[in-house]
Amino acid sequence: MNTNANFINDARQIVRDYFEQRVHYEGIMERTAAGRRSGAYTEDYERGVRIDCENAMANLRGVARQRLAGLEQEFKGAELDSADFRLLSSGLPMSAAEFSALCERNASNETVLRAAGSYAAQHDMIPYFRQYYRTPTERVDAFSHIIKTARVALD
């Protein structure tokens, strides 16, 4: 579970990790190619190393894609059992300050924000909800765009 609640930075870090690890394999391929040019390695050896490194980089890309997919799932369906979610589901009346504080605490929890939007609609608090937060669908769309951009960066 993403405890630091900064999904965008986590997505960036996944892409950074991929490129940092990829540099290692690119270096191996470059050193092997230089060795072949100097006569230290055969062409077959270089080809074998290149194939192994390309396979390893493809595996890294797959792992990064899986991590991005996991992060996206976590973003979309976080913490159904939170106390704030249960409070919103109960329908108990809250002041505008309490409602705003609840939304602030759960700014990264899409599930609670959906419940908060529903609560806001039922209790005439939409202005407080929309004052600081986009609708849940807009948040999911924006984060999905970030994930798609990160996936493109992997290719």
mmCIF file of C-alpha atoms in Angstrom:
data_model
loop_
_atom_site.group_PDB
_atom_site.id
_atom_site.type_symbol
_atom_site.label_atom_id
_atom_site.label_comp_id
_atom_site.label_asym_id
_atom_site.label_seq_id
_atom_site.Cartn_x
_atom_site.Cartn_y
_atom_site.Cartn_z
ATOM 1 C CA MET A 1 0.000 0.000 0.000
ATOM 2 C CA ASN A 2 1.304 3.438 -0.887
ATOM 3 C CA THR A 3 1.759 5.009 2.539
ATOM 4 C CA ASN A 4 3.349 8.263 1.433
ATOM 5 C CA ALA A 5 0.349 9.036 -0.798
ATOM 6 C CA ASN A 6 2.382 10.631 -3.538
ATOM 7 C CA PHE A 7 1.433 8.533 -6.515
ATOM 8 C CA ILE A 8 2.899 10.867 -9.149
ATOM 9 C CA ASN A 9 6.354 10.833 -7.568
ATOM 10 C CA ASP A 10 6.113 7.062 -7.227
ATOM 11 C CA ALA A 11 5.317 6.735 -10.951
ATOM 12 C CA ARG A 12 8.283 8.968 -11.775
ATOM 13 C CA GLN A 13 10.525 6.880 -9.534
ATOM 14 C CA ILE A 14 9.484 3.679 -11.304
ATOM 15 C CA VAL A 15 10.518 5.186 -14.643
ATOM 16 C CA ARG A 16 13.770 6.541 -13.154
ATOM 17 C CA ASP A 17 14.588 3.118 -11.679
ATOM 18 C CA TYR A 18 14.050 1.509 -15.066
ATOM 19 C CA PHE A 19 16.414 3.886 -16.847
ATOM 20 C CA GLU A 20 19.054 3.679 -14.109
ATOM 21 C CA GLN A 21 19.055 -0.128 -14.326
ATOM 22 C CA ARG A 22 19.023 -0.053 -18.108
ATOM 23 C CA VAL A 23 22.270 1.958 -18.160
ATOM 24 C CA HIS A 24 24.083 -1.050 -16.681
ATOM 25 C CA TYR A 25 23.118 -3.310 -19.578
ATOM 26 C CA GLU A 26 23.814 -0.651 -22.190
ATOM 27 C CA GLY A 27 27.310 -0.283 -20.711
ATOM 28 C CA ILE A 28 27.910 -4.028 -20.966
ATOM 29 C CA MET A 29 26.875 -3.975 -24.623
ATOM 30 C CA GLU A 30 29.130 -0.984 -25.346
ATOM 31 C CA ARG A 31 32.150 -2.585 -23.621
ATOM 32 C CA THR A 32 31.558 -5.862 -25.456
ATOM 33 C CA ALA A 33 31.289 -4.069 -28.815
ATOM 34 C CA ALA A 34 34.529 -2.208 -28.063
ATOM 35 C CA GLY A 35 36.161 -5.525 -27.127
ATOM 36 C CA ARG A 36 35.060 -7.082 -30.390
ATOM 37 C CA ARG A 37 36.426 -4.130 -32.353
ATOM 38 C CA SER A 38 39.764 -4.491 -30.574
ATOM 39 C CA GLY A 39 39.814 -8.237 -31.282
ATOM 40 C CA ALA A 40 39.307 -9.401 -27.685
ATOM 41 C CA TYR A 41 35.863 -10.906 -28.409
ATOM 42 C CA THR A 42 34.353 -12.727 -31.359
ATOM 43 C CA GLU A 43 31.301 -11.483 -33.209
ATOM 44 C CA ASP A 44 29.294 -14.453 -31.907
ATOM 45 C CA TYR A 45 30.226 -13.620 -28.317
ATOM 46 C CA GLU A 46 29.190 -9.991 -28.829
ATOM 47 C CA ARG A 47 25.874 -11.084 -30.370
ATOM 48 C CA GLY A 48 25.213 -13.425 -27.426
ATOM 49 C CA VAL A 49 25.939 -10.673 -24.892
ATOM 50 C CA ARG A 50 23.760 -8.211 -26.827
ATOM 51 C CA ILE A 51 20.851 -10.692 -26.925
ATOM 52 C CA ASP A 52 21.198 -11.379 -23.194
ATOM 53 C CA CYS A 53 21.302 -7.655 -22.393
ATOM 54 C CA GLU A 54 18.328 -6.894 -24.647
ATOM 55 C CA ASN A 55 16.357 -9.674 -22.947
ATOM 56 C CA ALA A 56 17.313 -8.316 -19.520
ATOM 57 C CA MET A 57 16.227 -4.800 -20.548
ATOM 58 C CA ALA A 58 12.925 -6.155 -21.873
ATOM 59 C CA ASN A 59 12.449 -7.889 -18.533
ATOM 60 C CA LEU A 60 13.188 -4.610 -16.707
ATOM 61 C CA ARG A 61 10.605 -2.862 -18.874
ATOM 62 C CA GLY A 62 8.051 -5.575 -18.053
ATOM 63 C CA VAL A 63 8.727 -5.238 -14.334
ATOM 64 C CA ALA A 64 8.379 -1.445 -14.565
ATOM 65 C CA ARG A 65 5.081 -1.835 -16.442
ATOM 66 C CA GLN A 66 3.806 -4.212 -13.738
ATOM 67 C CA ARG A 67 4.822 -1.754 -11.030
ATOM 68 C CA LEU A 68 3.002 1.070 -12.867
ATOM 69 C CA ALA A 69 -0.095 -1.120 -13.243
ATOM 70 C CA GLY A 70 0.010 -1.942 -9.533
ATOM 71 C CA LEU A 71 0.370 1.724 -8.651
ATOM 72 C CA GLU A 72 -2.574 2.584 -10.892
ATOM 73 C CA GLN A 73 -4.730 -0.084 -9.223
ATOM 74 C CA GLU A 74 -3.699 1.169 -5.803
ATOM 75 C CA PHE A 75 -4.630 4.708 -6.788
ATOM 76 C CA LYS A 76 -8.061 3.664 -8.059
ATOM 77 C CA GLY A 77 -9.182 1.524 -5.139
ATOM 78 C CA ALA A 78 -7.428 2.544 -1.962
ATOM 79 C CA GLU A 79 -8.522 1.867 1.608
ATOM 80 C CA LEU A 80 -12.155 0.850 1.557
ATOM 81 C CA ASP A 81 -11.999 0.042 5.248
ATOM 82 C CA SER A 82 -10.762 3.434 6.463
ATOM 83 C CA ALA A 83 -12.549 5.138 9.340
ATOM 84 C CA ASP A 84 -13.225 8.174 7.158
ATOM 85 C CA PHE A 85 -14.888 6.005 4.521
ATOM 86 C CA ARG A 86 -17.108 4.457 7.191
ATOM 87 C CA LEU A 87 -17.933 7.926 8.542
ATOM 88 C CA LEU A 88 -18.983 9.147 5.097
ATOM 89 C CA SER A 89 -20.992 5.990 4.482
ATOM 90 C CA SER A 90 -22.839 6.404 7.782
ATOM 91 C CA GLY A 91 -24.269 9.765 6.674
ATOM 92 C CA LEU A 92 -23.647 11.422 10.050
ATOM 93 C CA PRO A 93 -23.793 15.213 9.759
ATOM 94 C CA MET A 94 -20.447 17.039 9.635
ATOM 95 C CA SER A 95 -19.526 20.691 9.678
ATOM 96 C CA ALA A 96 -17.861 22.201 6.625
ATOM 97 C CA ALA A 97 -14.550 22.318 8.527
ATOM 98 C CA GLU A 98 -14.790 18.633 9.464
ATOM 99 C CA PHE A 99 -15.682 17.703 5.912
ATOM 100 C CA SER A 100 -12.788 19.749 4.492
ATOM 101 C CA ALA A 101 -10.358 18.172 6.973
ATOM 102 C CA LEU A 102 -11.585 14.700 6.009
ATOM 103 C CA CYS A 103 -11.053 15.461 2.316
ATOM 104 C CA GLU A 104 -7.596 16.869 3.035
ATOM 105 C CA ARG A 105 -6.570 13.736 4.953
ATOM 106 C CA ASN A 106 -7.714 11.566 2.076
ATOM 107 C CA ALA A 107 -6.549 13.656 -0.872
ATOM 108 C CA SER A 108 -4.790 10.614 -2.364
ATOM 109 C CA ASN A 109 -7.513 8.068 -1.560
ATOM 110 C CA GLU A 110 -9.774 7.849 -4.605
ATOM 111 C CA THR A 111 -12.336 5.642 -2.869
ATOM 112 C CA VAL A 112 -12.825 7.990 0.069
ATOM 113 C CA LEU A 113 -13.000 10.975 -2.292
ATOM 114 C CA ARG A 114 -15.759 9.270 -4.245
ATOM 115 C CA ALA A 115 -17.673 8.740 -1.013
ATOM 116 C CA ALA A 116 -16.939 12.368 -0.043
ATOM 117 C CA GLY A 117 -18.367 13.575 -3.358
ATOM 118 C CA SER A 118 -21.502 11.556 -2.776
ATOM 119 C CA TYR A 119 -21.763 12.831 0.808
ATOM 120 C CA ALA A 120 -21.245 16.402 -0.408
ATOM 121 C CA ALA A 121 -24.083 16.034 -2.915
ATOM 122 C CA GLN A 122 -26.453 14.657 -0.268
ATOM 123 C CA HIS A 123 -25.569 17.253 2.390
ATOM 124 C CA ASP A 124 -25.271 20.434 0.291
ATOM 125 C CA MET A 125 -21.475 20.568 0.608
ATOM 126 C CA ILE A 126 -20.516 20.495 -3.060
ATOM 127 C CA PRO A 127 -18.903 23.969 -2.894
ATOM 128 C CA TYR A 128 -16.622 22.752 -0.092
ATOM 129 C CA PHE A 129 -15.794 19.586 -1.994
ATOM 130 C CA ARG A 130 -15.077 21.273 -5.316
ATOM 131 C CA GLN A 131 -13.243 24.203 -3.794
ATOM 132 C CA TYR A 132 -10.075 22.153 -3.512
ATOM 133 C CA TYR A 133 -10.678 18.867 -5.308
ATOM 134 C CA ARG A 134 -11.457 17.709 -8.793
ATOM 135 C CA THR A 135 -14.148 15.136 -9.247
ATOM 136 C CA PRO A 136 -13.028 11.555 -8.724
ATOM 137 C CA THR A 137 -13.376 10.798 -12.429
ATOM 138 C CA GLU A 138 -11.161 13.760 -13.316
ATOM 139 C CA ARG A 139 -8.552 12.581 -10.791
ATOM 140 C CA VAL A 140 -8.585 9.036 -12.184
ATOM 141 C CA ASP A 141 -8.342 10.352 -15.745
ATOM 142 C CA ALA A 142 -5.437 12.639 -14.837
ATOM 143 C CA PHE A 143 -3.532 9.869 -13.072
ATOM 144 C CA SER A 144 -4.268 7.411 -15.876
ATOM 145 C CA HIS A 145 -2.749 9.944 -18.272
ATOM 146 C CA ILE A 146 0.378 10.096 -16.105
ATOM 147 C CA ILE A 147 0.614 6.282 -16.101
ATOM 148 C CA LYS A 148 0.205 6.184 -19.903
ATOM 149 C CA THR A 149 2.932 8.810 -20.268
ATOM 150 C CA ALA A 150 5.207 6.788 -17.986
ATOM 151 C CA ARG A 151 4.555 3.645 -20.040
ATOM 152 C CA VAL A 152 5.463 5.517 -23.235
ATOM 153 C CA ALA A 153 8.691 6.647 -21.579
ATOM 154 C CA LEU A 154 9.557 2.988 -20.963
ATOM 155 C CA ASP A 155 9.367 2.285 -24.688
#
